Coordinates of C-alpha atoms in Angstrom, one line a residue:
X1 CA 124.1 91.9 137.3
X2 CA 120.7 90.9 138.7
X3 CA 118.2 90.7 135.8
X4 CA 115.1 89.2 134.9
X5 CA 112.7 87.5 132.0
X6 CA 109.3 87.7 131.7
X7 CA 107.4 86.0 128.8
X8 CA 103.7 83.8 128.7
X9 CA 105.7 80.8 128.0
X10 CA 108.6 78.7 130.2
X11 CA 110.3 78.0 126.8
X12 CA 111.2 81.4 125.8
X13 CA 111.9 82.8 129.7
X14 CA 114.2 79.7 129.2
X15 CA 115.7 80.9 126.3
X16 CA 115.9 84.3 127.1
X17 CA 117.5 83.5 130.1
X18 CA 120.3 81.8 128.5
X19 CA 121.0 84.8 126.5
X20 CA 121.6 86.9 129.8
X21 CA 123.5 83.9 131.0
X22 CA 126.2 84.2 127.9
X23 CA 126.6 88.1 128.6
X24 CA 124.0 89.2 126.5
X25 CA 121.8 92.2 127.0
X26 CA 118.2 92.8 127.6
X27 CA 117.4 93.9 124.0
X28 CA 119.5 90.4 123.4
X29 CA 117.0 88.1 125.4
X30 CA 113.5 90.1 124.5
X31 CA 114.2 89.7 120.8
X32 CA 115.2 85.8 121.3
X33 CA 112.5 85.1 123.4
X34 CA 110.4 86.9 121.5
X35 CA 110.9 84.4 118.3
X36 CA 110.8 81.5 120.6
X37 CA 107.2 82.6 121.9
X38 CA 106.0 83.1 118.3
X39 CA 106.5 79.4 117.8
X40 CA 104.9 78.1 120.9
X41 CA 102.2 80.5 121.6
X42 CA 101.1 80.7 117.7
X43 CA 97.3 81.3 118.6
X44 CA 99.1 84.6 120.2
X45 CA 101.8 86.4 118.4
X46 CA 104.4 85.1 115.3
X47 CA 106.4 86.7 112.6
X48 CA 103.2 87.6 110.4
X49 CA 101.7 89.8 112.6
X50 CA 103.1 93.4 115.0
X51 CA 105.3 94.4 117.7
X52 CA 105.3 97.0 119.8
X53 CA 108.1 97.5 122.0
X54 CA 108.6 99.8 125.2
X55 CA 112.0 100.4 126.4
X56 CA 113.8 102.3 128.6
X57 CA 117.3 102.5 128.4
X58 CA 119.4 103.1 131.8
X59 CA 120.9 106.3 132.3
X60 CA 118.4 108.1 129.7
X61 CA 115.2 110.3 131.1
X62 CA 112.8 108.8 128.8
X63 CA 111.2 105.7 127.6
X64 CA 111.3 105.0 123.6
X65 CA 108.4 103.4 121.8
X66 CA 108.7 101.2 118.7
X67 CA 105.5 100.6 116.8
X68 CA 105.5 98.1 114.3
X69 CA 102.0 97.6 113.0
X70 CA 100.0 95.4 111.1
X71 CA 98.9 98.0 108.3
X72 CA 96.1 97.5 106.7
X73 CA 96.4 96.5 102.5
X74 CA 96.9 99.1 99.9
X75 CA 94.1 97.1 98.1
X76 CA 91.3 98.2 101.0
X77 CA 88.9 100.7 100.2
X78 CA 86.9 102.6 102.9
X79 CA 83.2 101.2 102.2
X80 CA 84.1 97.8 100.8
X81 CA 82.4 96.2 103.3
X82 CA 79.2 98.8 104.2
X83 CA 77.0 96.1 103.3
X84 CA 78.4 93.1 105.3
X85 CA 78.3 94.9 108.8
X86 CA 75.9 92.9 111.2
X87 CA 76.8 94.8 114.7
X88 CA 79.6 96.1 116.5
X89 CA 81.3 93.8 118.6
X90 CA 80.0 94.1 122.7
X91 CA 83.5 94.0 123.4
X92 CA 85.0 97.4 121.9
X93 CA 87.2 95.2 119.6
X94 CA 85.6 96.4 116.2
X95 CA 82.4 95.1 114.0
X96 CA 81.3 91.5 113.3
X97 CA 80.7 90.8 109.5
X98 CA 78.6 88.7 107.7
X99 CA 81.5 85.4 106.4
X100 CA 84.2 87.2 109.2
X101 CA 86.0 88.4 106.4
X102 CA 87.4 90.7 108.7
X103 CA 88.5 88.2 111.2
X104 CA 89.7 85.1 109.2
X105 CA 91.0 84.1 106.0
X106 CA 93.3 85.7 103.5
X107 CA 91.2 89.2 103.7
X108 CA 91.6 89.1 107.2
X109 CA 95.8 89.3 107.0
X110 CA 97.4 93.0 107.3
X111 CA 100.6 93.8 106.4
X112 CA 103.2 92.0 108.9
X113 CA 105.7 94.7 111.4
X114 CA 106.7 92.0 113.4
X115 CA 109.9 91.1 112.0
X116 CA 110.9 94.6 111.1
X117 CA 110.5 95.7 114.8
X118 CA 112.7 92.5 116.2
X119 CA 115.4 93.6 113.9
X120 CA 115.4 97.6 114.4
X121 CA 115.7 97.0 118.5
X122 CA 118.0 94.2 117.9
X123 CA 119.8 96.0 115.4
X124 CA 120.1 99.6 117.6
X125 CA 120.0 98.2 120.9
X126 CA 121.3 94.5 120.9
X127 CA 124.8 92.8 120.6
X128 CA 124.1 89.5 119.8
X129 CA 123.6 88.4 115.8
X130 CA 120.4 88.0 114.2
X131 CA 120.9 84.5 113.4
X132 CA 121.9 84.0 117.3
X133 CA 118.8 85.4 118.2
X134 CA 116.5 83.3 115.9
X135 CA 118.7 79.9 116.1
X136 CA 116.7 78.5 119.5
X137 CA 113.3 79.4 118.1
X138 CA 114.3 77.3 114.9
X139 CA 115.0 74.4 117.2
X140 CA 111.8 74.8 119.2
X141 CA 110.0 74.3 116.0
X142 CA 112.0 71.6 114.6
X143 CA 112.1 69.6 117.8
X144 CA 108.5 70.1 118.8
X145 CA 107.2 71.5 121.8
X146 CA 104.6 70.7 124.5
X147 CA 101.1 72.4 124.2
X148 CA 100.9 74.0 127.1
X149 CA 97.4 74.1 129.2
X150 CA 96.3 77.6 128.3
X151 CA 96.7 77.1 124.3
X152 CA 94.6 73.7 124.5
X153 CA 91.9 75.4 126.1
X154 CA 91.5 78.2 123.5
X155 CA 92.0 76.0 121.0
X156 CA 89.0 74.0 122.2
X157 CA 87.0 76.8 123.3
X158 CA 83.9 78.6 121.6
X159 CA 83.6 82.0 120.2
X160 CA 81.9 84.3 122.8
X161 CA 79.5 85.6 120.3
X162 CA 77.7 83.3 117.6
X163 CA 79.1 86.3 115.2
X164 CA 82.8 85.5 116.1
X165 CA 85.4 83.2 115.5
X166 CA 87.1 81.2 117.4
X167 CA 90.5 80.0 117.5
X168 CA 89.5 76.6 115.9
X169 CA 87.9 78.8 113.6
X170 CA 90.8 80.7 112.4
X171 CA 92.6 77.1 112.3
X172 CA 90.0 75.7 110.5
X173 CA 90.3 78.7 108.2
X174 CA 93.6 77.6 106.5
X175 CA 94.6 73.7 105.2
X176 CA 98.2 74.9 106.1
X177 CA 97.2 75.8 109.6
X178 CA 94.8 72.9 110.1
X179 CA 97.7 70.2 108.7
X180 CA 100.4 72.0 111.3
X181 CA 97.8 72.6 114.7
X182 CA 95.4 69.7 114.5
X183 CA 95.8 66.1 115.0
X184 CA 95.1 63.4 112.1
X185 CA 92.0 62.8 113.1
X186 CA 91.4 66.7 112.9
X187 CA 91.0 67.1 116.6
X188 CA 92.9 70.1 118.6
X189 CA 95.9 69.2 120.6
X190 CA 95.3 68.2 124.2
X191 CA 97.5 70.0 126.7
X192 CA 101.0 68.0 126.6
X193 CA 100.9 66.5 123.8
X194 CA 103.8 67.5 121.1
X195 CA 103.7 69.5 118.0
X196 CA 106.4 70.1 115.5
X197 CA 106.8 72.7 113.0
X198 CA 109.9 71.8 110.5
X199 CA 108.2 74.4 107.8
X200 CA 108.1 76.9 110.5
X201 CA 111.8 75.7 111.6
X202 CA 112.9 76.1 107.4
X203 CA 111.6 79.4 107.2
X204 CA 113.0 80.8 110.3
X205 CA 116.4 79.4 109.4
X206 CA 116.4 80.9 105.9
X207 CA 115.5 84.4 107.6
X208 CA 118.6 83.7 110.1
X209 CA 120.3 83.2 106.9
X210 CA 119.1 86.0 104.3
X211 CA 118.1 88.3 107.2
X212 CA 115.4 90.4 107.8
X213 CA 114.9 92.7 104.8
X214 CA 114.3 89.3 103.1
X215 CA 111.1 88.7 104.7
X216 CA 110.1 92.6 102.9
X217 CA 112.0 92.4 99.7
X218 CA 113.5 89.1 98.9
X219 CA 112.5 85.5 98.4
X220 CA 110.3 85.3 101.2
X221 CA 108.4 88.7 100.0
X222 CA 107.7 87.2 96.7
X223 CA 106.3 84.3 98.3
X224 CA 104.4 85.8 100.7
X225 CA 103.3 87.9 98.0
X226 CA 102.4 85.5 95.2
X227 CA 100.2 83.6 98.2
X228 CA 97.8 86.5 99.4
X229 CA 97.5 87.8 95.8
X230 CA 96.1 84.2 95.0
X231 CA 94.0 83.9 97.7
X232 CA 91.9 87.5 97.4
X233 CA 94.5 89.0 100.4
X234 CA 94.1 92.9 100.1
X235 CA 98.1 92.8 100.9
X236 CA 100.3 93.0 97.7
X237 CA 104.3 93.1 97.6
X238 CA 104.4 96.8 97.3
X239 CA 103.1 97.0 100.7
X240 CA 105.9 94.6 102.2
X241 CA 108.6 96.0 100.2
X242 CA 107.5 99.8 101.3
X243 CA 106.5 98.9 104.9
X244 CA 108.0 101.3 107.5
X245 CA 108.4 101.4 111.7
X246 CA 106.7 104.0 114.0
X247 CA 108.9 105.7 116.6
X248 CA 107.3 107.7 118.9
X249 CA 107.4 108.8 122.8
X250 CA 105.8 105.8 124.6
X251 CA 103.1 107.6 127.0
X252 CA 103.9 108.4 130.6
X253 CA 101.8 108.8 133.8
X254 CA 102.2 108.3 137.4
X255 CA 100.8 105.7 140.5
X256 CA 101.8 106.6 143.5
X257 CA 105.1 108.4 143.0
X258 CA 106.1 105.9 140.5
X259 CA 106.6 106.6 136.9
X260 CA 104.7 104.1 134.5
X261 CA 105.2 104.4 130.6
X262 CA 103.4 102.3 128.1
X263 CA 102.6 102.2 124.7
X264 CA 100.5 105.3 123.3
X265 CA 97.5 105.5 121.5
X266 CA 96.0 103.7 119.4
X267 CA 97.8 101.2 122.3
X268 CA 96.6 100.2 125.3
X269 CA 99.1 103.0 127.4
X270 CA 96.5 105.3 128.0
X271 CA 93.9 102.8 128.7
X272 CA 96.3 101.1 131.5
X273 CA 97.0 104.7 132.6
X274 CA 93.1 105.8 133.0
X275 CA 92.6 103.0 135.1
X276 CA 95.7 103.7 137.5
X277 CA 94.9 107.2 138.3
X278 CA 91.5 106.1 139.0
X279 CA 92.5 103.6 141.7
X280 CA 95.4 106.0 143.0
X281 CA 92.5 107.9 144.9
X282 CA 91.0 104.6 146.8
X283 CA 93.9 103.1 149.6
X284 CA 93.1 99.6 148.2
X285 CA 95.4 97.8 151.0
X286 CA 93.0 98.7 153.3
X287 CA 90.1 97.0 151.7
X288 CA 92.1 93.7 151.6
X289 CA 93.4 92.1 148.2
X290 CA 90.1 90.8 146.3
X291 CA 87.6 91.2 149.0
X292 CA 84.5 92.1 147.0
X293 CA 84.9 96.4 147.4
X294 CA 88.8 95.8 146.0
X295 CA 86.8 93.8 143.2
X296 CA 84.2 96.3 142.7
X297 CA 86.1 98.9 142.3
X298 CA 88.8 97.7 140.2
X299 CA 86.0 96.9 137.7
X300 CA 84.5 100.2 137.8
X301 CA 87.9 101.4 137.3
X302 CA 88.1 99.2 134.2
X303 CA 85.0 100.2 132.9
X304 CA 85.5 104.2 132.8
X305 CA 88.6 103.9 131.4
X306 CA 87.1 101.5 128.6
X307 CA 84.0 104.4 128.3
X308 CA 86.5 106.5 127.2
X309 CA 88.6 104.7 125.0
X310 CA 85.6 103.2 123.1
X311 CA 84.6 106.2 121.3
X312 CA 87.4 108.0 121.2
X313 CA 91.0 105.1 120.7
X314 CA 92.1 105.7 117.2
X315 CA 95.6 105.9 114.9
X316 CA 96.3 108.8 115.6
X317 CA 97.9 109.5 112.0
X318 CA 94.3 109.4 111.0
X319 CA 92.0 110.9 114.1
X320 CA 92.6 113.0 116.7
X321 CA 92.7 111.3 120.2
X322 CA 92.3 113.2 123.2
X323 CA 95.3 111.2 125.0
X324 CA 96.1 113.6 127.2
X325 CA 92.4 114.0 128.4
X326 CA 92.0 110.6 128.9
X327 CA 95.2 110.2 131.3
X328 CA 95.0 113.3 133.3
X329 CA 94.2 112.9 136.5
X330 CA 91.2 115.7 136.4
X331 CA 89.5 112.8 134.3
X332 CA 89.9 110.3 136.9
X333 CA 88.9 112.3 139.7
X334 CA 85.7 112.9 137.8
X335 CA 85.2 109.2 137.5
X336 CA 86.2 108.6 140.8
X337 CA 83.1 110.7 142.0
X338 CA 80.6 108.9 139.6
X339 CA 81.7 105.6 140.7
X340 CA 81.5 106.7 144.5
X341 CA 77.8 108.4 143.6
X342 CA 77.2 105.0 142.8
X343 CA 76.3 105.6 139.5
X344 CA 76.2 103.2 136.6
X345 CA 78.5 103.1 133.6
X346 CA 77.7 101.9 129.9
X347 CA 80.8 100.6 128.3

Protein backbone atom coordinates (compact mmCIF):
# COMPACT_ATOMS: atom_id res chain seq x y z
CA UNK A 1 0.00 0.00 0.00
CA UNK A 2 1.30 3.43 -0.90
CA UNK A 3 2.15 5.32 2.37
CA UNK A 4 4.12 8.00 3.65
CA UNK A 5 6.39 9.57 6.69
CA UNK A 6 6.71 12.80 7.59
CA UNK A 7 8.96 13.92 10.54
CA UNK A 8 11.61 17.18 11.06
CA UNK A 9 14.38 14.80 11.03
CA UNK A 10 15.85 12.11 8.03
CA UNK A 11 16.61 9.71 10.99
CA UNK A 12 13.28 9.09 12.22
CA UNK A 13 11.41 9.32 8.42
CA UNK A 14 14.14 6.61 8.19
CA UNK A 15 13.09 4.67 10.88
CA UNK A 16 9.62 5.02 10.49
CA UNK A 17 9.85 3.99 7.16
CA UNK A 18 11.37 0.78 7.94
CA UNK A 19 8.52 0.05 10.17
CA UNK A 20 5.95 0.34 7.07
CA UNK A 21 8.54 -1.62 5.18
CA UNK A 22 8.23 -4.79 7.75
CA UNK A 23 4.23 -4.59 7.57
CA UNK A 24 3.72 -2.32 10.24
CA UNK A 25 1.07 0.27 10.45
CA UNK A 26 0.89 3.92 10.61
CA UNK A 27 0.27 4.15 14.46
CA UNK A 28 3.47 1.57 14.24
CA UNK A 29 5.87 4.16 12.39
CA UNK A 30 4.50 7.52 14.20
CA UNK A 31 5.19 6.08 17.59
CA UNK A 32 8.81 4.79 16.47
CA UNK A 33 9.73 7.74 14.76
CA UNK A 34 8.43 9.62 17.22
CA UNK A 35 11.08 8.20 20.01
CA UNK A 36 13.78 8.45 17.33
CA UNK A 37 13.06 12.34 16.94
CA UNK A 38 13.10 12.78 20.68
CA UNK A 39 16.64 11.82 20.59
CA UNK A 40 17.88 13.81 17.78
CA UNK A 41 15.82 16.92 17.86
CA UNK A 42 16.15 17.24 21.94
CA UNK A 43 16.06 21.16 21.82
CA UNK A 44 12.33 20.12 20.29
CA UNK A 45 10.40 17.34 21.81
CA UNK A 46 11.62 14.06 24.18
CA UNK A 47 10.03 11.71 26.66
CA UNK A 48 9.87 14.56 29.47
CA UNK A 49 7.62 16.70 27.94
CA UNK A 50 3.64 16.16 25.71
CA UNK A 51 2.12 14.72 22.84
CA UNK A 52 -0.65 15.40 21.17
CA UNK A 53 -1.83 13.17 18.56
CA UNK A 54 -4.46 13.56 15.63
CA UNK A 55 -5.59 10.63 13.91
CA UNK A 56 -7.95 9.48 11.67
CA UNK A 57 -8.60 6.07 11.21
CA UNK A 58 -9.85 4.73 7.63
CA UNK A 59 -13.26 3.81 7.26
CA UNK A 60 -14.40 5.92 10.51
CA UNK A 61 -16.27 9.58 10.00
CA UNK A 62 -14.23 11.25 12.46
CA UNK A 63 -10.86 12.19 13.56
CA UNK A 64 -9.78 11.21 17.30
CA UNK A 65 -7.63 13.51 19.42
CA UNK A 66 -5.22 12.37 22.16
CA UNK A 67 -3.91 15.03 24.42
CA UNK A 68 -1.19 14.26 26.63
CA UNK A 69 -0.15 17.40 28.44
CA UNK A 70 2.50 18.62 30.41
CA UNK A 71 0.36 19.49 33.65
CA UNK A 72 1.47 21.84 35.69
CA UNK A 73 2.79 20.64 39.56
CA UNK A 74 0.47 19.90 42.29
CA UNK A 75 2.97 21.99 44.36
CA UNK A 76 2.01 25.42 42.14
CA UNK A 77 -0.06 27.90 43.70
CA UNK A 78 -1.94 30.59 41.66
CA UNK A 79 -0.01 33.96 42.92
CA UNK A 80 3.38 32.35 43.66
CA UNK A 81 4.99 34.30 41.34
CA UNK A 82 2.71 37.93 41.34
CA UNK A 83 5.77 39.63 42.34
CA UNK A 84 8.31 38.29 39.74
CA UNK A 85 6.22 39.24 36.50
CA UNK A 86 8.25 41.86 34.37
CA UNK A 87 5.96 41.92 31.08
CA UNK A 88 4.06 39.68 29.00
CA UNK A 89 5.91 38.16 26.27
CA UNK A 90 5.39 40.24 22.59
CA UNK A 91 4.93 37.02 21.25
CA UNK A 92 1.54 35.65 22.88
CA UNK A 93 3.65 32.83 24.38
CA UNK A 94 2.94 33.78 28.21
CA UNK A 95 4.96 36.32 30.71
CA UNK A 96 8.70 36.85 31.19
CA UNK A 97 9.83 36.59 34.91
CA UNK A 98 12.40 38.08 36.73
CA UNK A 99 15.38 34.60 37.06
CA UNK A 100 13.00 32.74 34.09
CA UNK A 101 11.82 30.51 36.60
CA UNK A 102 9.10 29.94 34.40
CA UNK A 103 11.16 29.08 31.48
CA UNK A 104 14.27 27.15 32.78
CA UNK A 105 15.39 25.13 35.60
CA UNK A 106 13.78 22.58 37.77
CA UNK A 107 10.59 25.08 38.44
CA UNK A 108 10.25 25.36 34.91
CA UNK A 109 9.51 21.28 34.36
CA UNK A 110 5.66 20.20 34.24
CA UNK A 111 4.45 16.94 34.64
CA UNK A 112 5.62 14.73 31.50
CA UNK A 113 2.40 13.12 28.91
CA UNK A 114 4.71 12.21 26.45
CA UNK A 115 5.32 8.76 27.10
CA UNK A 116 1.78 7.98 28.25
CA UNK A 117 0.37 9.19 24.90
CA UNK A 118 3.12 6.94 22.71
CA UNK A 119 1.93 4.05 24.64
CA UNK A 120 -2.14 4.62 24.59
CA UNK A 121 -2.01 5.05 20.54
CA UNK A 122 0.55 2.38 20.34
CA UNK A 123 -1.20 0.32 22.66
CA UNK A 124 -5.03 0.85 20.91
CA UNK A 125 -3.99 1.44 17.46
CA UNK A 126 -0.49 -0.26 16.83
CA UNK A 127 0.71 -3.95 16.26
CA UNK A 128 4.14 -3.78 16.76
CA UNK A 129 5.64 -4.19 20.64
CA UNK A 130 6.69 -1.43 22.69
CA UNK A 131 10.14 -2.54 22.96
CA UNK A 132 10.11 -2.70 18.84
CA UNK A 133 9.06 0.63 18.71
CA UNK A 134 11.63 2.18 21.12
CA UNK A 135 14.72 -0.36 20.13
CA UNK A 136 16.00 2.15 16.99
CA UNK A 137 15.74 5.31 19.09
CA UNK A 138 17.95 3.45 21.78
CA UNK A 139 20.56 2.88 19.05
CA UNK A 140 20.35 6.38 17.69
CA UNK A 141 21.37 7.45 21.10
CA UNK A 142 23.96 4.96 21.81
CA UNK A 143 25.56 5.22 18.33
CA UNK A 144 25.44 9.01 18.09
CA UNK A 145 24.03 11.05 15.60
CA UNK A 146 24.79 13.96 13.32
CA UNK A 147 23.71 17.56 14.48
CA UNK A 148 21.79 18.46 11.91
CA UNK A 149 22.00 22.37 10.51
CA UNK A 150 18.79 23.65 12.06
CA UNK A 151 19.64 22.35 15.83
CA UNK A 152 23.30 24.02 15.52
CA UNK A 153 21.82 27.23 14.73
CA UNK A 154 19.35 27.38 17.62
CA UNK A 155 21.74 26.16 19.71
CA UNK A 156 24.00 29.11 18.85
CA UNK A 157 21.39 31.62 18.57
CA UNK A 158 20.21 34.42 20.99
CA UNK A 159 17.03 34.84 22.85
CA UNK A 160 14.71 37.29 20.86
CA UNK A 161 14.08 39.34 23.97
CA UNK A 162 16.89 40.25 26.61
CA UNK A 163 13.90 38.77 29.02
CA UNK A 164 14.09 35.28 27.42
CA UNK A 165 16.10 32.35 27.26
CA UNK A 166 17.65 30.82 24.76
CA UNK A 167 18.32 27.42 23.91
CA UNK A 168 21.97 27.71 25.27
CA UNK A 169 20.23 29.01 28.08
CA UNK A 170 18.16 26.15 28.92
CA UNK A 171 21.40 23.95 28.25
CA UNK A 172 23.36 25.95 30.34
CA UNK A 173 20.62 25.60 32.88
CA UNK A 174 21.40 21.97 33.81
CA UNK A 175 25.22 20.20 34.40
CA UNK A 176 23.52 17.05 33.02
CA UNK A 177 22.40 18.78 29.91
CA UNK A 178 25.53 20.96 29.48
CA UNK A 179 27.90 17.51 29.90
CA UNK A 180 25.49 15.58 27.15
CA UNK A 181 24.94 18.93 24.37
CA UNK A 182 28.14 20.85 24.66
CA UNK A 183 31.52 20.13 23.69
CA UNK A 184 34.62 19.92 26.23
CA UNK A 185 35.50 23.14 25.74
CA UNK A 186 31.80 24.12 26.56
CA UNK A 187 31.10 25.26 23.09
CA UNK A 188 27.70 24.10 21.20
CA UNK A 189 27.91 21.47 18.52
CA UNK A 190 28.62 22.69 14.98
CA UNK A 191 26.26 21.25 12.40
CA UNK A 192 27.83 17.58 11.61
CA UNK A 193 29.59 16.95 14.18
CA UNK A 194 28.43 13.74 16.41
CA UNK A 195 26.82 13.44 19.74
CA UNK A 196 26.10 10.36 21.70
CA UNK A 197 23.75 9.79 24.39
CA UNK A 198 24.50 6.14 26.14
CA UNK A 199 22.40 7.65 29.43
CA UNK A 200 19.64 8.49 27.10
CA UNK A 201 20.23 5.00 25.28
CA UNK A 202 20.18 3.16 29.20
CA UNK A 203 17.12 4.76 29.98
CA UNK A 204 15.14 4.14 26.92
CA UNK A 205 16.18 0.56 26.99
CA UNK A 206 15.06 0.04 30.65
CA UNK A 207 11.60 1.57 29.57
CA UNK A 208 11.56 -1.04 26.50
CA UNK A 209 12.12 -3.31 29.20
CA UNK A 210 9.83 -2.39 32.28
CA UNK A 211 7.44 -0.54 29.96
CA UNK A 212 5.67 2.48 30.13
CA UNK A 213 3.81 2.60 33.46
CA UNK A 214 7.41 2.44 34.76
CA UNK A 215 8.28 5.81 33.69
CA UNK A 216 4.71 6.87 36.21
CA UNK A 217 4.97 4.42 38.92
CA UNK A 218 8.14 2.40 38.99
CA UNK A 219 11.82 2.89 39.23
CA UNK A 220 12.05 5.56 36.84
CA UNK A 221 9.08 7.48 38.77
CA UNK A 222 11.02 7.37 41.93
CA UNK A 223 13.92 8.70 40.32
CA UNK A 224 12.43 11.24 38.52
CA UNK A 225 10.76 11.97 41.60
CA UNK A 226 13.58 12.08 44.18
CA UNK A 227 15.45 14.59 41.41
CA UNK A 228 12.83 17.50 41.07
CA UNK A 229 11.90 17.23 44.84
CA UNK A 230 15.75 17.98 45.39
CA UNK A 231 16.03 20.51 43.05
CA UNK A 232 12.77 22.89 44.26
CA UNK A 233 10.70 21.11 41.03
CA UNK A 234 6.91 21.91 41.85
CA UNK A 235 6.34 18.18 40.31
CA UNK A 236 6.17 15.44 43.07
CA UNK A 237 5.57 11.49 42.50
CA UNK A 238 1.96 11.79 43.21
CA UNK A 239 1.53 13.82 40.14
CA UNK A 240 3.42 11.06 37.91
CA UNK A 241 1.89 8.18 39.53
CA UNK A 242 -1.86 9.92 39.13
CA UNK A 243 -1.20 11.55 35.69
CA UNK A 244 -4.02 10.86 33.15
CA UNK A 245 -4.63 11.36 28.98
CA UNK A 246 -7.22 13.70 27.44
CA UNK A 247 -9.45 12.27 24.67
CA UNK A 248 -11.38 14.48 22.97
CA UNK A 249 -12.87 15.33 19.28
CA UNK A 250 -9.91 16.86 17.43
CA UNK A 251 -11.53 20.18 15.89
CA UNK A 252 -12.82 20.26 12.29
CA UNK A 253 -13.25 22.98 9.60
CA UNK A 254 -13.17 23.19 5.96
CA UNK A 255 -10.78 24.91 2.85
CA UNK A 256 -12.10 24.62 -0.13
CA UNK A 257 -14.30 21.51 -0.02
CA UNK A 258 -11.69 19.80 1.99
CA UNK A 259 -12.09 18.69 5.41
CA UNK A 260 -9.11 19.77 7.80
CA UNK A 261 -9.09 18.49 11.55
CA UNK A 262 -6.53 19.56 14.06
CA UNK A 263 -5.93 19.63 17.53
CA UNK A 264 -8.56 21.71 19.59
CA UNK A 265 -8.15 24.38 21.96
CA UNK A 266 -5.99 25.14 24.04
CA UNK A 267 -4.05 23.70 20.65
CA UNK A 268 -3.23 25.36 17.78
CA UNK A 269 -6.50 23.64 15.61
CA UNK A 270 -8.49 26.58 15.83
CA UNK A 271 -5.75 28.97 15.24
CA UNK A 272 -4.72 26.97 11.90
CA UNK A 273 -8.44 26.88 11.15
CA UNK A 274 -9.00 30.88 11.61
CA UNK A 275 -6.42 31.53 9.32
CA UNK A 276 -7.76 29.04 6.53
CA UNK A 277 -11.17 30.38 6.31
CA UNK A 278 -9.69 33.74 6.09
CA UNK A 279 -7.71 33.00 2.94
CA UNK A 280 -10.55 30.73 1.49
CA UNK A 281 -12.25 34.16 0.37
CA UNK A 282 -9.01 35.54 -1.62
CA UNK A 283 -8.13 33.13 -5.04
CA UNK A 284 -4.47 33.24 -4.03
CA UNK A 285 -3.33 31.32 -7.34
CA UNK A 286 -4.04 34.23 -9.11
CA UNK A 287 -1.88 36.54 -7.15
CA UNK A 288 1.13 34.22 -7.86
CA UNK A 289 2.86 32.03 -4.95
CA UNK A 290 4.80 34.76 -2.66
CA UNK A 291 4.46 37.80 -4.82
CA UNK A 292 4.19 40.49 -2.16
CA UNK A 293 -0.10 40.71 -2.12
CA UNK A 294 0.07 36.47 -1.50
CA UNK A 295 2.64 37.71 1.30
CA UNK A 296 0.58 40.39 2.61
CA UNK A 297 -2.22 38.74 2.93
CA UNK A 298 -1.19 35.58 4.33
CA UNK A 299 0.20 37.76 7.19
CA UNK A 300 -2.84 39.58 7.85
CA UNK A 301 -4.36 36.36 7.79
CA UNK A 302 -1.95 35.26 10.48
CA UNK A 303 -2.38 38.10 12.53
CA UNK A 304 -6.38 38.12 13.03
CA UNK A 305 -6.34 34.77 13.73
CA UNK A 306 -3.53 35.38 16.44
CA UNK A 307 -5.87 38.63 17.67
CA UNK A 308 -8.16 36.28 18.57
CA UNK A 309 -6.51 33.55 20.14
CA UNK A 310 -4.41 35.98 22.29
CA UNK A 311 -7.08 36.94 24.62
CA UNK A 312 -9.19 34.40 24.43
CA UNK A 313 -6.78 30.45 23.90
CA UNK A 314 -7.15 28.77 27.16
CA UNK A 315 -7.64 24.90 28.79
CA UNK A 316 -10.68 24.75 28.41
CA UNK A 317 -11.17 22.48 31.71
CA UNK A 318 -10.50 25.79 33.31
CA UNK A 319 -11.92 28.78 30.89
CA UNK A 320 -14.34 29.01 28.47
CA UNK A 321 -13.06 29.41 24.88
CA UNK A 322 -15.18 30.65 22.30
CA UNK A 323 -13.86 27.85 19.71
CA UNK A 324 -16.56 27.76 17.72
CA UNK A 325 -16.52 31.63 17.28
CA UNK A 326 -13.13 31.71 16.42
CA UNK A 327 -13.43 29.04 13.47
CA UNK A 328 -16.71 30.01 11.92
CA UNK A 329 -16.53 31.38 8.87
CA UNK A 330 -18.84 34.63 9.89
CA UNK A 331 -15.57 35.51 11.90
CA UNK A 332 -13.42 35.36 9.00
CA UNK A 333 -15.54 37.10 6.64
CA UNK A 334 -15.47 39.84 9.19
CA UNK A 335 -11.79 39.88 9.09
CA UNK A 336 -11.64 39.54 5.65
CA UNK A 337 -13.41 43.01 5.32
CA UNK A 338 -11.07 44.72 7.81
CA UNK A 339 -8.02 43.53 6.12
CA UNK A 340 -9.50 44.64 2.65
CA UNK A 341 -10.60 48.24 4.46
CA UNK A 342 -7.03 48.28 4.89
CA UNK A 343 -7.16 48.51 8.32
CA UNK A 344 -4.52 47.76 10.91
CA UNK A 345 -4.46 44.90 13.35
CA UNK A 346 -2.75 44.86 16.98
CA UNK A 347 -1.77 41.35 17.81
Amino acid sequence: MPSAIVAPQPTAVEAGAKVLMRGGNAVDAAVTAAFVQAVVDPQMCGVGGYALVNLHLAGQSGSIGLDAPALAGSQVRPDMWEDRVIRPNPDGWGYFLQGQVNDAGYTSICTPGWVAGMAAILARWGTISWADAIAPAGRVAEAGWLVSELAANRWKRKASYPEACSLLDYILSNPEARRIYLKPDGAPYDMGETIRNPDYAATLRHLAESGPDDFYRGDLARRMAADLQANGSFVTADDLATYTLREEMSVTGSYRGYTVTSAAAPHGGPTLIAMLNILEGYDLAALGHNSPDYIYLLGMAMKAAFADRNPHMADPEFNDVPQAWMISKERAAHWRAHIDAGKPIDV
